[in-house]
Short mmCIF file of C-alpha atoms and ligand atoms in Angstrom, two decimals:
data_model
loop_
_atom_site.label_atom_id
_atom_site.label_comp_id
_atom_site.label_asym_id
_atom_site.label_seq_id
_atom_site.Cartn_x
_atom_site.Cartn_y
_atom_site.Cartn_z
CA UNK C 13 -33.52 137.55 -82.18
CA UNK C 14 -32.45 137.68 -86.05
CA UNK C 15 -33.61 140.38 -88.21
CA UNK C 16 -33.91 138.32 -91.08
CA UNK C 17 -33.06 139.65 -94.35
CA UNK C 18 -34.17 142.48 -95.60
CA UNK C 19 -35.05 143.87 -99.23
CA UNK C 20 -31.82 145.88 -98.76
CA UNK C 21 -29.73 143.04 -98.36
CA UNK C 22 -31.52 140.68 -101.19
CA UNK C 23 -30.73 143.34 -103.91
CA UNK C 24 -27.39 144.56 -102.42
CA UNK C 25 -26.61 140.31 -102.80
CA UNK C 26 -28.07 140.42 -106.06
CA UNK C 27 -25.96 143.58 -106.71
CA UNK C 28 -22.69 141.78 -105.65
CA UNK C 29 -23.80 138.84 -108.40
CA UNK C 30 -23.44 141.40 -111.62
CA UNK C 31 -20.68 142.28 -113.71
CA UNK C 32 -20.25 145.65 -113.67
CA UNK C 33 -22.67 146.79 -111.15
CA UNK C 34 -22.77 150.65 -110.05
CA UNK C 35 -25.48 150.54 -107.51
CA UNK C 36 -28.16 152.34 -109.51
CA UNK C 37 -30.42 149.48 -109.46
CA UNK C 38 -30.39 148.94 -105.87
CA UNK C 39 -30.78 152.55 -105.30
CA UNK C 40 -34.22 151.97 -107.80
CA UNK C 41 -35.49 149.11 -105.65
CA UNK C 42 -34.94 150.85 -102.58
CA UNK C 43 -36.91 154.02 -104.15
CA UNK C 44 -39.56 152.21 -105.25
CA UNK C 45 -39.45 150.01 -101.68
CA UNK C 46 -39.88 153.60 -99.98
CA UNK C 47 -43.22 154.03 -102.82
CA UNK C 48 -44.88 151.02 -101.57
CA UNK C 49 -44.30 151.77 -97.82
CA UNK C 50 -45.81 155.47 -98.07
CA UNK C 51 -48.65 153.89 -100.14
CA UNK C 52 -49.51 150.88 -97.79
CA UNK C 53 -49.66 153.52 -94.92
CA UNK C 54 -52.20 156.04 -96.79
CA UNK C 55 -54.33 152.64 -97.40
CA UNK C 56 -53.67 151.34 -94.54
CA UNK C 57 -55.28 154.67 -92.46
CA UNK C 58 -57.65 155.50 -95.44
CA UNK C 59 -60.82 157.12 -94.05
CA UNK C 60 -58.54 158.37 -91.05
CA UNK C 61 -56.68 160.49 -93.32
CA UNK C 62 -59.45 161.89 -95.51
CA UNK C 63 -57.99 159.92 -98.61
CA UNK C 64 -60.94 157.45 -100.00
CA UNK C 65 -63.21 158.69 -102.49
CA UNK C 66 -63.47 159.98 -105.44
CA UNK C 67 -60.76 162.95 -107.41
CA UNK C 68 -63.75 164.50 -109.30
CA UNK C 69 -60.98 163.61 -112.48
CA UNK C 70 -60.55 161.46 -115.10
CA UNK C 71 -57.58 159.48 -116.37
CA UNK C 72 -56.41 159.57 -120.43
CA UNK C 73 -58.26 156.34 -120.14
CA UNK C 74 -61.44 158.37 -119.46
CA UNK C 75 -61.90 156.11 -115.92
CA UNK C 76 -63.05 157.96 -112.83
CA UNK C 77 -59.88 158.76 -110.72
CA UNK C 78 -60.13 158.00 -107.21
CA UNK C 79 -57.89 160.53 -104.25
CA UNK C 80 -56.06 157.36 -103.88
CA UNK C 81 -54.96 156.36 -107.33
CA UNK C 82 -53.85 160.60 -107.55
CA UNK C 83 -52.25 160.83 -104.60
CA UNK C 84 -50.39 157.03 -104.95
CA UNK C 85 -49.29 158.83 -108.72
CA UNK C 86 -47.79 161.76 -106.61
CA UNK C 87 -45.78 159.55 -104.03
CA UNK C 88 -44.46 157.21 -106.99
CA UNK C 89 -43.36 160.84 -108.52
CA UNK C 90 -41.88 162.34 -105.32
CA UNK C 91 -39.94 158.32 -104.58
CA UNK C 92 -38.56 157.97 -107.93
CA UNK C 93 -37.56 161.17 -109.14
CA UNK C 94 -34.67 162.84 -107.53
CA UNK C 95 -32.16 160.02 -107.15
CA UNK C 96 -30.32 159.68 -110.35
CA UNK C 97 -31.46 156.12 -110.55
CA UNK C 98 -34.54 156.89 -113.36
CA UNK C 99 -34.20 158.83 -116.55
CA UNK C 100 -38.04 159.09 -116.97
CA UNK C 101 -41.54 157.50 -115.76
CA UNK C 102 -44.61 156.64 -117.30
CA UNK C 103 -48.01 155.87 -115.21
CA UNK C 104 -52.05 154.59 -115.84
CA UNK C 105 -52.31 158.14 -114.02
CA UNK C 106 -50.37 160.03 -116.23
CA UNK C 107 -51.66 161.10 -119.94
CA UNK C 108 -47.67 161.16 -121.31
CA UNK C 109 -44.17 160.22 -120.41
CA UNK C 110 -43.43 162.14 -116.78
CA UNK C 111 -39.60 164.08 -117.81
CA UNK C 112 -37.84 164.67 -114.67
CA UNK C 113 -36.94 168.23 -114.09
CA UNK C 114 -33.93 170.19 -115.54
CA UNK C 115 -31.10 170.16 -112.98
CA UNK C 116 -32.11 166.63 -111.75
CA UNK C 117 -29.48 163.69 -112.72
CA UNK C 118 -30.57 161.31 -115.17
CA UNK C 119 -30.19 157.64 -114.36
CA UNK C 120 -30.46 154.30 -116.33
CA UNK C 121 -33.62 152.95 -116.12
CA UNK C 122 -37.47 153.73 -116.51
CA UNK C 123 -39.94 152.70 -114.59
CA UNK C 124 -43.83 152.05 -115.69
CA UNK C 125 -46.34 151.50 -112.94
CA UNK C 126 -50.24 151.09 -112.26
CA UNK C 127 -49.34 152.75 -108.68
CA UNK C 128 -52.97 151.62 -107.00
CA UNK C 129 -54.30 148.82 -109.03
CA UNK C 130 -58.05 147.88 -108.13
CA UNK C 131 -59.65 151.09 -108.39
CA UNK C 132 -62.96 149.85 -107.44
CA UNK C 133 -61.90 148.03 -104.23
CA UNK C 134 -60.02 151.06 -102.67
CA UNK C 135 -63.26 152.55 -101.33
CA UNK C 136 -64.57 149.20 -99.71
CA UNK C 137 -61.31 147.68 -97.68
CA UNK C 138 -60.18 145.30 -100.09
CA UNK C 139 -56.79 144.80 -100.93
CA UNK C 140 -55.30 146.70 -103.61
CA UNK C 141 -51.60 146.92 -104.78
CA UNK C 142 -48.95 148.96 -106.92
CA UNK C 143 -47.74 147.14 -110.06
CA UNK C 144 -44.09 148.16 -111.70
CA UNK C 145 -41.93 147.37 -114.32
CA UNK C 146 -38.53 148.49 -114.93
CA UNK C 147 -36.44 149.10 -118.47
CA UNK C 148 -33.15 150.39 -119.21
CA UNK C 149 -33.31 153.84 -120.49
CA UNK C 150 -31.50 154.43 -123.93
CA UNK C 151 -27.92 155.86 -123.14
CA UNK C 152 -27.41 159.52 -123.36
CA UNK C 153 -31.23 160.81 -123.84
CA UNK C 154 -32.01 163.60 -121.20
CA UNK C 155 -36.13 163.77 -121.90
CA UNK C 156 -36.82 159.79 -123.10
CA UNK C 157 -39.61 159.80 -125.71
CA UNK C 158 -42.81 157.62 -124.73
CA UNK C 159 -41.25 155.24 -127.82
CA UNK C 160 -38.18 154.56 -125.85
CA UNK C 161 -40.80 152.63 -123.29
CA UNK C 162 -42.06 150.83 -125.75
CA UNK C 163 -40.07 147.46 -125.51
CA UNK C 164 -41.66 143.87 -125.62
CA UNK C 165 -42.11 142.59 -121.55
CA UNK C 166 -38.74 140.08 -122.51
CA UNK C 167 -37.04 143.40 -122.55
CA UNK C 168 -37.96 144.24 -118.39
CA UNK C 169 -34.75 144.64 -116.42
CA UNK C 170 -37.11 143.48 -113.32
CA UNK C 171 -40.62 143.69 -112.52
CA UNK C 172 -42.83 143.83 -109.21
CA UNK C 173 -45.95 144.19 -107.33
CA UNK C 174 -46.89 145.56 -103.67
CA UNK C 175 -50.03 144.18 -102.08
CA UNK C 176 -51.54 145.84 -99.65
CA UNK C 177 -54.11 143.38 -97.65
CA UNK C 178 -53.88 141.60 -94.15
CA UNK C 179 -50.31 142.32 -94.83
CA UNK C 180 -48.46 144.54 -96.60
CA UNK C 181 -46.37 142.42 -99.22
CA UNK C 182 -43.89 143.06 -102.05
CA UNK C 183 -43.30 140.50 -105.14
CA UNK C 184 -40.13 141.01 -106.94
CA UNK C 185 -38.42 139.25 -110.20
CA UNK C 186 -34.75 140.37 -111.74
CA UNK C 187 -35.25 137.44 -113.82
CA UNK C 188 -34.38 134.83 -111.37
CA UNK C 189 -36.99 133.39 -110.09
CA UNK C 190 -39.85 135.12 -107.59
CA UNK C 191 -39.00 136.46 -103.96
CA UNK C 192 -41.87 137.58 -101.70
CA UNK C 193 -41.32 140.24 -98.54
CA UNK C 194 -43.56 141.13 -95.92
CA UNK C 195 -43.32 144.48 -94.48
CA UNK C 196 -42.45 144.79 -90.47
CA UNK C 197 -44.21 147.63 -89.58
CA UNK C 198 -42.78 147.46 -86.54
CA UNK C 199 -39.40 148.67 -88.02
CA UNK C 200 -40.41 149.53 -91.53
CA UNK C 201 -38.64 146.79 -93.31
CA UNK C 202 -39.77 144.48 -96.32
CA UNK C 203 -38.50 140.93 -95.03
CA UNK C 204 -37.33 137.85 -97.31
CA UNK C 205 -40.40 135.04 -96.36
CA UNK C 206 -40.61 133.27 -99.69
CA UNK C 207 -37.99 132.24 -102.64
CA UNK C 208 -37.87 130.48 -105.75
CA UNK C 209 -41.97 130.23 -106.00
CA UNK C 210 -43.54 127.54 -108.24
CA UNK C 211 -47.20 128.06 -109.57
CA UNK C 212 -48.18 124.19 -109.30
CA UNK C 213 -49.01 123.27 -113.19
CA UNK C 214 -52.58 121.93 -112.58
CA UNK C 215 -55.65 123.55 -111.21
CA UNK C 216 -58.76 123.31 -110.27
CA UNK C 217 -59.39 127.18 -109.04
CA UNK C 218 -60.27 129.79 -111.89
CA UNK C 219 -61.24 133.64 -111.65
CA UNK C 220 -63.19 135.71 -114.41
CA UNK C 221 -65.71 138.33 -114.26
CA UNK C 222 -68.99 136.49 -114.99
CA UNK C 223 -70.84 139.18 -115.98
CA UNK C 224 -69.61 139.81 -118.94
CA UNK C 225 -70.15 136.01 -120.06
CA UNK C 226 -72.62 136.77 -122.86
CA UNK C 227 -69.49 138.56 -124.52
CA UNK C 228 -66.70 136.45 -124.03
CA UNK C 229 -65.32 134.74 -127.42
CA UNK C 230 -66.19 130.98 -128.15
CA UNK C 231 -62.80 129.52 -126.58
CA UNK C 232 -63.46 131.54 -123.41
CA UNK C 233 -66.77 130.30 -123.49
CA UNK C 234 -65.95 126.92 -124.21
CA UNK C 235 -63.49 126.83 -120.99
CA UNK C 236 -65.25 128.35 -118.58
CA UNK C 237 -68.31 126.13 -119.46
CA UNK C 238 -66.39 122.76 -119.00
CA UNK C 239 -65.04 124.27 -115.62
CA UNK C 240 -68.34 124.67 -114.72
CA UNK C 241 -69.32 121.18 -115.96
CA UNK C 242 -67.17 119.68 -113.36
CA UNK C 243 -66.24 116.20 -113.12
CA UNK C 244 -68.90 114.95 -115.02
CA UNK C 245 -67.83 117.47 -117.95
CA UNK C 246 -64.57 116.84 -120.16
CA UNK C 247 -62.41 118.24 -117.69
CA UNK C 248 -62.95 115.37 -115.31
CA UNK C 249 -62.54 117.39 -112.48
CA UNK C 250 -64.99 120.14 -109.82
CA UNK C 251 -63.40 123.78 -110.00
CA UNK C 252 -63.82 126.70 -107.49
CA UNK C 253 -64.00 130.04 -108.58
CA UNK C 254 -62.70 133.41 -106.94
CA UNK C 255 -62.62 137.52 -108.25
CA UNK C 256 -61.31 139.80 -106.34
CA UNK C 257 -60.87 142.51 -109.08
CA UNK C 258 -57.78 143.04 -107.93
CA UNK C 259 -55.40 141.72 -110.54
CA UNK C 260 -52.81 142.25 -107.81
CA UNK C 261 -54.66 139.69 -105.50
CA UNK C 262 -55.77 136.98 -107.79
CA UNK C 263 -52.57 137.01 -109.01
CA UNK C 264 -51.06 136.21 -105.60
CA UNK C 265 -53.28 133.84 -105.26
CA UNK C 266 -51.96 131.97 -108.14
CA UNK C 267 -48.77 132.26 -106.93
CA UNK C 268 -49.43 130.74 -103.91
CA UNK C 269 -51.43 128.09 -104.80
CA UNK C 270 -51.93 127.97 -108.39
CA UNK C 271 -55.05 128.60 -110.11
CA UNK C 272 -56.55 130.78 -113.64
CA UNK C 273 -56.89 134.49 -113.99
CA UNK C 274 -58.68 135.90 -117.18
CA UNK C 275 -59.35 139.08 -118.57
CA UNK C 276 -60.43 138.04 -121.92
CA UNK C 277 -61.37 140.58 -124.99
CA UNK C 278 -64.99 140.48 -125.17
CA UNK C 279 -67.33 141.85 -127.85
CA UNK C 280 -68.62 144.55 -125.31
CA UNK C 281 -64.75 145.80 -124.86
CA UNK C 282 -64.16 145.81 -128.74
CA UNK C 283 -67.44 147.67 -129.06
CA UNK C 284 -65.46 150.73 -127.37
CA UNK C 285 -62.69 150.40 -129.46
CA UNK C 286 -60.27 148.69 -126.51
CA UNK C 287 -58.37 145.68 -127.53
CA UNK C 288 -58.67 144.37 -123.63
CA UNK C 289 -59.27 145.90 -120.43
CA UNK C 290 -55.81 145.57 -118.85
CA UNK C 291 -53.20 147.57 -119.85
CA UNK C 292 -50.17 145.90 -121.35
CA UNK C 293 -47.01 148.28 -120.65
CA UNK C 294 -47.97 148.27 -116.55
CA UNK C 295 -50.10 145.64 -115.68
CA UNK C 296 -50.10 142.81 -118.43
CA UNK C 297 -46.25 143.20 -119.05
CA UNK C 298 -44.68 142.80 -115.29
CA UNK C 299 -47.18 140.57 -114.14
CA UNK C 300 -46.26 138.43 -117.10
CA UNK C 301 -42.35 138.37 -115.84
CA UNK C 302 -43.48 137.38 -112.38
CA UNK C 303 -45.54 134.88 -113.72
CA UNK C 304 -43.06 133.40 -116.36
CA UNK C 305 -40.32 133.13 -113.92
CA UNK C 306 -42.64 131.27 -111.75
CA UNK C 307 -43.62 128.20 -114.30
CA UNK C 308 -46.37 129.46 -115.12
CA UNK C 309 -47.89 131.50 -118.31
CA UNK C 310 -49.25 134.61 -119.39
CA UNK C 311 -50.67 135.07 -123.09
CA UNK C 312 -54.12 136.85 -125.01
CA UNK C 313 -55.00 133.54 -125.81
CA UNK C 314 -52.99 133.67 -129.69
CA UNK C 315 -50.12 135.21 -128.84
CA UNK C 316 -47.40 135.19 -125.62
CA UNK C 317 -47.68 138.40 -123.59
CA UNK C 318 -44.11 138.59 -123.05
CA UNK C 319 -43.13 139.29 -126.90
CA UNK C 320 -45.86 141.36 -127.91
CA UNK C 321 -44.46 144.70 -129.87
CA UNK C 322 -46.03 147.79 -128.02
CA UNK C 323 -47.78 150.61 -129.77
CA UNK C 324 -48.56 153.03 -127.04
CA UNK C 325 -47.76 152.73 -123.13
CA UNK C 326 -51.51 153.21 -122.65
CA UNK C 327 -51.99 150.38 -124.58
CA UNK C 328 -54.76 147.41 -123.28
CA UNK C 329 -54.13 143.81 -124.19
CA UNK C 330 -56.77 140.29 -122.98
CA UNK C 331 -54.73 138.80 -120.36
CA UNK C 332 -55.23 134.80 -119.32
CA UNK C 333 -52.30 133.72 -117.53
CA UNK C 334 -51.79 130.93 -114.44
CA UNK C 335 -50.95 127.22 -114.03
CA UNK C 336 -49.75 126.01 -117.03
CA UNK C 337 -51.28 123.00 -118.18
CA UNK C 338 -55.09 125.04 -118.41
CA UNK C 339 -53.85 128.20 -119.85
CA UNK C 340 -51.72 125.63 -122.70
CA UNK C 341 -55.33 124.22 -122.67
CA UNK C 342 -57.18 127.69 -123.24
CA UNK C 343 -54.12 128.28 -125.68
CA UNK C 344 -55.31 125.38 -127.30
CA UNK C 345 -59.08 126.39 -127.70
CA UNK C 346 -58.13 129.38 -129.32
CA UNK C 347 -56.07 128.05 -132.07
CA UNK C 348 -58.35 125.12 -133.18
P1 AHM K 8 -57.61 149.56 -112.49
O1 AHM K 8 -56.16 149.62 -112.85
O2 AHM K 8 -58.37 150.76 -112.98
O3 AHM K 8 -57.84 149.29 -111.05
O4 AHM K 8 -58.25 148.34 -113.35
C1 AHM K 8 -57.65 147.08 -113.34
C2 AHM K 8 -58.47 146.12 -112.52
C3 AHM K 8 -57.75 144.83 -112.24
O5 AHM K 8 -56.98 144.91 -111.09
C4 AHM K 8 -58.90 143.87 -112.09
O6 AHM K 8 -58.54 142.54 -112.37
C5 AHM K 8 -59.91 144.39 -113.05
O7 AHM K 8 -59.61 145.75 -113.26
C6 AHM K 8 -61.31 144.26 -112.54
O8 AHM K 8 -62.20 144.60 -113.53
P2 AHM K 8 -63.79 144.47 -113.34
O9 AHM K 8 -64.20 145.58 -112.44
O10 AHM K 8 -64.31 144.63 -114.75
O11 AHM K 8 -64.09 143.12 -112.77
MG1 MG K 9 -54.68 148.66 -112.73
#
């Protein structure tokens, strides 16, 4: 019986591919490998280990902190820290750039990460996942600044997410293409079961949170109501709609099978001052990457994701990305 390959052996491969190479990135992948397998297990056991429910805190976004999204913060932390492969971290948990201790070596990248996206499904069973993206530090800078982070998404040296549902799955781009692993429990390896995936460019499936219709902006409106229209509408065709509100899991969804994901701005968001409700540096940013490098497309609706200039790590950005011929469309609605 084959083992198949592991995660080790795709980035050590990948490794082997570029010039120059020292093995910090692999030992980064492998760290933040070791993340997502501590994390799926403290989901995985959840009310077994005391670890659902609320952290009676709040994040610098001023959002009700679950144990899970603290203690997923702490394991990210403990994985990434100590190996010389990171010079600095930055988290949706974490109010400012975490510096790694005096004495620790620095290494050449930084990592951003939402480390337990889908806050409001931990508590209920549903899946929820870890979302990171990776940057190369600036050379020679023991304590990186949170303005050395802030590089437009083209900039990500590789980007990833780990959902945890029915199985335990990790998504990874280095900017060649998408790979998808599923973890063995069994022997506590992430296995190679998809390459090279292709979000098909047509759709029919879309996902939005309804509720806030009544704020959405005309061209949002204007979409969702000709989905809804069906084949007797302009769009000539019937559309299904899913929301998991887990970015994490629509978006693998889409990856699988195609299909819409929106997070629009919305006059109830701009009323409290955001400028979206997903964050751009470690959610909007490396999901983008994933997406691009999978055919598909990730903009606000005016502008491309991707090459937006960032002015905080904190930072929230409207986020409609998925099979490209109906985001072009939405694309479209917005600029007419
Ligand atoms: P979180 O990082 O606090 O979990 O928030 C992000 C999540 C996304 O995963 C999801 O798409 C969205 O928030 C759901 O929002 P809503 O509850 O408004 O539907
Ligand atoms: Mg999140």
């Amino acid at each position: 019986m084959r083992i198949g390959t592991t995660l080790s052996n795709y980035i050590i491969e990948n490794q082997r591919h570029t010039h120059g190479a020292t093995g910090q990135f692999t030992g980064l992948l492998n760290d933040l490998a070791v993340a997502c397998k501590k994390i799926a297990d403290l989901v995985n056991k959840g009310d077994l280990l005391n670890v659902l429910g609320s952290a009676d805190s709040e994040n610098v976004q001023g959002e009700q902190q679950k144990k899970l999204d603290v203690i997923s913060n702490l394991v990210f932390i403990e994985a990434l820290h100590h190996n010389g492969h990171v010079a600095a971290l930055a988290s949706e948990e974490m109010d400012e750039v975490y510096h790694l201790p005096s004495g620790i070596p620095r290494g050449k990248y930084l990592v951003l990460a939402d480390p337990l996206d889908g806050s409001s499904n931990i508590d209920v069973n549903v899946s929820v996942g870890t979302i990171f993206s990776v940057l190369k530090a600036p050379e020679g800078v023991d304590y990186p600044a949170e303005q050395d982070f802030l590089k437009p998404g083209t900039e990500q040296v590789a980007a990833g997410y780990c959902l945890y549902g029915p199985s335990t799955m990790l998504v990874l781009t280095t900017g060649q293409g998408v790979s998808m692993f599923t973890l063995n429990r069994d022997f506590g390896e992430f296995l190679l079961t998809h390459e090279n995936i292709m979000i098909p460019a047509d759709t029919n499936e879309f996902a939005i949170n309804t509720s806030n219709q009544r704020f959405w902006e005309p061209p949002v409106q204007r979409f969702i109501d000709e989905c809804l229209r069906g084949q007797d509408g302009p769009l000539g065709k019937d559309f299904n709609m899913r929301w998991v509100a887990s970015m994490v899991a629509d978006v693998h969804r889409i990856l699988n099978r195609g299909g819409l994901f929106l997070y629009p701005i919305d006059a109830k968001l701009s009323a409290k001052g955001q400028a979206g409700k997903l964050r751009l540096m470690y959610e909007a940013n490396p999901i983008a990457f994933i997406i691009e490098q999978a055919g598909g497309l990730c903009t606000t609706g005016r502008e491309r994701i991707m090459t937006l200039a960032p002015e905080s790590i904190h930072q929230r950005v409207p986020v409609i990305l998925g099979s490209r011929n109906e985001v072009e469309r939405i694309i479209g609605y917005h600029s007419e």
